[in-house]
PDB file of C-alpha atoms in Angstrom:
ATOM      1  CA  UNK M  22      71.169 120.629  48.744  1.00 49.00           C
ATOM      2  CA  UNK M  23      69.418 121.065  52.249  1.00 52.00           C
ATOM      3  CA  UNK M  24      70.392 119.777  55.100  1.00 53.00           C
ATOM      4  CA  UNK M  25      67.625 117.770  57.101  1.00 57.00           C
ATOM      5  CA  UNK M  26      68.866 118.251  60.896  1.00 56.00           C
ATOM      6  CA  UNK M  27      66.263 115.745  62.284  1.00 62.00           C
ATOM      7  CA  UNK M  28      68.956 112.902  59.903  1.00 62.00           C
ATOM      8  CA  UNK M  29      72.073 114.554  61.486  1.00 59.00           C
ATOM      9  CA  UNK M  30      70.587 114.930  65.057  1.00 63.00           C
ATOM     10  CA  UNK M  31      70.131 111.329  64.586  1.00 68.00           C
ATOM     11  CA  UNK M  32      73.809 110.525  63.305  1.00 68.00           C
ATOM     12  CA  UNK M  33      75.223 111.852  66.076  1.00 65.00           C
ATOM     13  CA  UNK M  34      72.866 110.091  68.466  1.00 69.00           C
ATOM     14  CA  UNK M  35      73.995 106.574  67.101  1.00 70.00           C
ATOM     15  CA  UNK M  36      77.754 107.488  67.133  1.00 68.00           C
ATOM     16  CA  UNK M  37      77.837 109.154  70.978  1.00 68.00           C
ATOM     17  CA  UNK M  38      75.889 105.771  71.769  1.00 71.00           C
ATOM     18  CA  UNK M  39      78.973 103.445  69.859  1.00 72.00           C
ATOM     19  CA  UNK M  40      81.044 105.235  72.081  1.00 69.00           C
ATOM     20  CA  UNK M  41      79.104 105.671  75.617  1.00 72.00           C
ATOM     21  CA  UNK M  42      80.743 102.597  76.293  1.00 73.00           C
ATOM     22  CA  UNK M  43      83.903 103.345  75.651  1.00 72.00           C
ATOM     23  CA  UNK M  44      83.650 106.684  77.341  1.00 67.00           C
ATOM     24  CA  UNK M  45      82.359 105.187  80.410  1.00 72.00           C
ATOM     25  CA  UNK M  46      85.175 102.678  80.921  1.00 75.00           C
ATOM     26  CA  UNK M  47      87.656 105.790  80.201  1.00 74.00           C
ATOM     27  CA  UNK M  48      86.023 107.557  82.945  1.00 68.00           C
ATOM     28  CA  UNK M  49      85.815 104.282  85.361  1.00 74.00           C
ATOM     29  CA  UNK M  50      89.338 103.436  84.971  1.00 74.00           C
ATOM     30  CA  UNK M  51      90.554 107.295  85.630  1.00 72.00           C
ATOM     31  CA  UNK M  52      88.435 106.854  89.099  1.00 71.00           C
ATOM     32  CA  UNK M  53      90.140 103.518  89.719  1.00 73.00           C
ATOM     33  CA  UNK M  54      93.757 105.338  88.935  1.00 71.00           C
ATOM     34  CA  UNK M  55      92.943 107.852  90.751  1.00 74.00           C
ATOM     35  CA  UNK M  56      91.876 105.493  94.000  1.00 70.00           C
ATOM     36  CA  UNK M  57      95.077 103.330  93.376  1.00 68.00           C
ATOM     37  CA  UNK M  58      97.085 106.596  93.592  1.00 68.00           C
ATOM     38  CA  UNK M  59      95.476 107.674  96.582  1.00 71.00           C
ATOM     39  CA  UNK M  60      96.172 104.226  97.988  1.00 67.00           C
ATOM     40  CA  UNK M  61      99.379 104.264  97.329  1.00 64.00           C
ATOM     41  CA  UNK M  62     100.018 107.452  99.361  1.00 63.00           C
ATOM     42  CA  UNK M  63      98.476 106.496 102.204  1.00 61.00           C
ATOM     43  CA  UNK M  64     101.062 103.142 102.072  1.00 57.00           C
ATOM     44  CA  UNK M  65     104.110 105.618 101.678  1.00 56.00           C
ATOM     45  CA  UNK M  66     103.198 108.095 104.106  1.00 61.00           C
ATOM     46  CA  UNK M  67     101.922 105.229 106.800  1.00 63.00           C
ATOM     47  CA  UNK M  68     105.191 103.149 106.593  1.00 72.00           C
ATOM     48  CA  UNK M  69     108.258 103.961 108.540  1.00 84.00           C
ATOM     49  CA  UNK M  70     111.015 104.904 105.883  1.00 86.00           C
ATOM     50  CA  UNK M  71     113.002 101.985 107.265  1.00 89.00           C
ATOM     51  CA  UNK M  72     111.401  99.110 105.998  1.00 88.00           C
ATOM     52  CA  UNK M  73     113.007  98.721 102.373  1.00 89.00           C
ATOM     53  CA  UNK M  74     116.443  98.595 104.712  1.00 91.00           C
ATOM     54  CA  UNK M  75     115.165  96.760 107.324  1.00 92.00           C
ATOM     55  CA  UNK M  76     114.585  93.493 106.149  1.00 93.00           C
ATOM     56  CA  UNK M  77     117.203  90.956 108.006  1.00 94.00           C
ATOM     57  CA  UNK M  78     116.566  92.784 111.101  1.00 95.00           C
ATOM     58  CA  UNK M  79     112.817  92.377 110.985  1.00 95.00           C
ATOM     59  CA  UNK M  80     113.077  89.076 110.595  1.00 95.00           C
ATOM     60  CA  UNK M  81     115.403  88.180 113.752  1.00 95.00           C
ATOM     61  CA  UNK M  82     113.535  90.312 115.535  1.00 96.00           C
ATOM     62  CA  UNK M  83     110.042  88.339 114.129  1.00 96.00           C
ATOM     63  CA  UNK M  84     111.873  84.914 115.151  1.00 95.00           C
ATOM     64  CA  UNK M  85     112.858  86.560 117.936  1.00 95.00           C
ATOM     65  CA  UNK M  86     109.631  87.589 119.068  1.00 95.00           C
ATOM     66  CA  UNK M  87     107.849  84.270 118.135  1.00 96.00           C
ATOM     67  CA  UNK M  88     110.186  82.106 120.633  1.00 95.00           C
ATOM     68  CA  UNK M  89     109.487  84.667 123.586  1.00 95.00           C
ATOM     69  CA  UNK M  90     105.468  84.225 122.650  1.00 94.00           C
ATOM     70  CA  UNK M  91     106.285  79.847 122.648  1.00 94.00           C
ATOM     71  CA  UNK M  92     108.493  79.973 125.924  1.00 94.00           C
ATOM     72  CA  UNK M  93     111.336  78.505 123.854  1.00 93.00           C
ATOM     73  CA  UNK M  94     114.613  79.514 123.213  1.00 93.00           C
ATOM     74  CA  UNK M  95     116.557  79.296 120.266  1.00 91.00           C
ATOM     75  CA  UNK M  96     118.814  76.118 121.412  1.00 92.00           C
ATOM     76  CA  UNK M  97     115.607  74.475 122.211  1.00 89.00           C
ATOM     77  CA  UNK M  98     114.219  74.856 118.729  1.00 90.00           C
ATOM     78  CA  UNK M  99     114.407  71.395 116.581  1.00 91.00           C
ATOM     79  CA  UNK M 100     112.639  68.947 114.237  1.00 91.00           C
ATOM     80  CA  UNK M 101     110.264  67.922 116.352  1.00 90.00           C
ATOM     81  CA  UNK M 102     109.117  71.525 117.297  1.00 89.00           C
ATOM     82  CA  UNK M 103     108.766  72.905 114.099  1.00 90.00           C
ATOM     83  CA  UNK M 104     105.326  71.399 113.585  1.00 93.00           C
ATOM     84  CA  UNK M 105     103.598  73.593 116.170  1.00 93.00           C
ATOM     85  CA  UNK M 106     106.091  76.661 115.801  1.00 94.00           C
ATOM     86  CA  UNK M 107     104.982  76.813 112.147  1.00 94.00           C
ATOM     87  CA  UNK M 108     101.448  77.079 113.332  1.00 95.00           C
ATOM     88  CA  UNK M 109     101.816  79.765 116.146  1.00 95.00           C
ATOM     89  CA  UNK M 110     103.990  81.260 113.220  1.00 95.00           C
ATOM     90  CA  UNK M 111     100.928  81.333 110.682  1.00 95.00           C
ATOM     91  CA  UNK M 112      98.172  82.404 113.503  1.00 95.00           C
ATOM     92  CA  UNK M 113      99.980  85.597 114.744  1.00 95.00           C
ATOM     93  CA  UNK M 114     102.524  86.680 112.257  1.00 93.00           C
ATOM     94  CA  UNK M 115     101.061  89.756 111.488  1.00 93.00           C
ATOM     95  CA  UNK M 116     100.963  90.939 114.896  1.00 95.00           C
ATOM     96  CA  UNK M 117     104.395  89.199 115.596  1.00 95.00           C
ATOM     97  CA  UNK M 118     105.970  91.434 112.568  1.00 94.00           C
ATOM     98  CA  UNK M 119     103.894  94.583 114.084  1.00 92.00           C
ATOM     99  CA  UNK M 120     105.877  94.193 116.970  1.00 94.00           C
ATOM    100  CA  UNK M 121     109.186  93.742 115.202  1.00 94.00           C
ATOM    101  CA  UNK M 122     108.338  97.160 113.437  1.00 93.00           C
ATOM    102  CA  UNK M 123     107.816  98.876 116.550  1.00 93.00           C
ATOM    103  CA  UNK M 124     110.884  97.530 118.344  1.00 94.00           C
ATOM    104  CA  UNK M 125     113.269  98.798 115.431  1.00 93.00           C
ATOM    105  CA  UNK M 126     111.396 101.764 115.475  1.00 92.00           C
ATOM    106  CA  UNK M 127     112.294 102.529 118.526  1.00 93.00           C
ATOM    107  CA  UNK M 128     115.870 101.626 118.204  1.00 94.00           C
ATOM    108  CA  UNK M 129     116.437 103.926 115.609  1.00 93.00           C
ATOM    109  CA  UNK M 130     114.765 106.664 117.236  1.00 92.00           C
ATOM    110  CA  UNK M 131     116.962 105.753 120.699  1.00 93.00           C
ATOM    111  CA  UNK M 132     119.703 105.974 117.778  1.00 92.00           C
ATOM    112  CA  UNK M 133     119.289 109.023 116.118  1.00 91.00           C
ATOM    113  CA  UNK M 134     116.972 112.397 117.425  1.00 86.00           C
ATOM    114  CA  UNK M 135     116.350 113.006 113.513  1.00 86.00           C
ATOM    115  CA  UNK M 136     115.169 109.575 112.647  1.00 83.00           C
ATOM    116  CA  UNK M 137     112.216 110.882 110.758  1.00 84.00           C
ATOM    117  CA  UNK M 138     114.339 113.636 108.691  1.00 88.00           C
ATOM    118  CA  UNK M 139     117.736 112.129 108.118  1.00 89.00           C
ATOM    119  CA  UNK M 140     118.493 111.053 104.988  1.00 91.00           C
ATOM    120  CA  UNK M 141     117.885 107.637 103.061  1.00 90.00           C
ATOM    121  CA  UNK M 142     121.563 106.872 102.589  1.00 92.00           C
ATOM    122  CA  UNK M 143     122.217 107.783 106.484  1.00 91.00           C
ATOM    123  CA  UNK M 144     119.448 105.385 107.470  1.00 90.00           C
ATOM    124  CA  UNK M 145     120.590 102.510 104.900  1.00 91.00           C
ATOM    125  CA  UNK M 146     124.142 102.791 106.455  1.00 92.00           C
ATOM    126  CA  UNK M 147     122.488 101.946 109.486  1.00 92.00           C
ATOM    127  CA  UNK M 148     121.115  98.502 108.464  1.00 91.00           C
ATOM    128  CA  UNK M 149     124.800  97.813 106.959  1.00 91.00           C
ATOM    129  CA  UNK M 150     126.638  98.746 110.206  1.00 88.00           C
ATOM    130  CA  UNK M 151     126.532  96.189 113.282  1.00 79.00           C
ATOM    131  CA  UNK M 152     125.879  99.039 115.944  1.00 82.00           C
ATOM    132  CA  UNK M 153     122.480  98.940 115.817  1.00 88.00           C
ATOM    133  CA  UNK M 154     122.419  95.297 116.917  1.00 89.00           C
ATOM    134  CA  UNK M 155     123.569  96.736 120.320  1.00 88.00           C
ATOM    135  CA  UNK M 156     120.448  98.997 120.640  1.00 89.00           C
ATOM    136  CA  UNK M 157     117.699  96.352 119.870  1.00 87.00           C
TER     137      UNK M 157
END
């Protein structure tokens, strides 16, 4: 029996192309991992370390920082208010929260000279204690 290599050359031509597909998605979704991963380190690294802690105080601080920006106060704050509060609310809350971030931030750094090296559970005993209510 001989082999004809022009009828094996051509076997192997017609399976690599069943598969080219499949091979190229493999490859595509490796780049996409590999762009979600470096994604996701730039969010870690980016972040302060406070924010899975942080999230009560953010948000007084937030409120906080949307009555200053409306001229109102919190006693002031009713019913027939909430209308155009919600709206300010909705057009600036990102910078409103960016704010709030940077005023804890600062806080905690006021608070501690190792903010950016102590530990997790030092810094989450931090959002359970009251004494950093006095430094915001």
């Amino acid at each position: 029996m001989t082999l004809n290599v022009d009828i094996i050359d051509m076997r192997i031509k017609k399976i690599a192309e069943q598969y080219k597909a499949d091979i190229q998605q493999q490859l595509n979704t490796t780049k996409q991992n590999e762009h979600f991963l470096m994604a996701a380190a730039f969010v870690l690294y980016s972040y302060p370390r406070f924010l899975p802690y942080a999230t009560y105080f953010l948000a007084m601080l937030t409120g906080e920082q949307l009555l200053k920006l409306l001229s109102m106060t919190l006693e002031g704050l009713n019913h027939r208010q909430f209308t155009p509060v919600k709206l300010a609310f909705e057009k600036s809350h990102k910078q409103l929260y960016a704010l709030a971030v940077n005023q804890l931030e600062a806080a905690l750094y006021k608070m501690y000279n190792d903010y950016e090296t102590m530990s997790l559970q030092r810094l989450a005993a931090t959002f359970r204690r009251g004494d950093l209510l006095e430094v915001i």
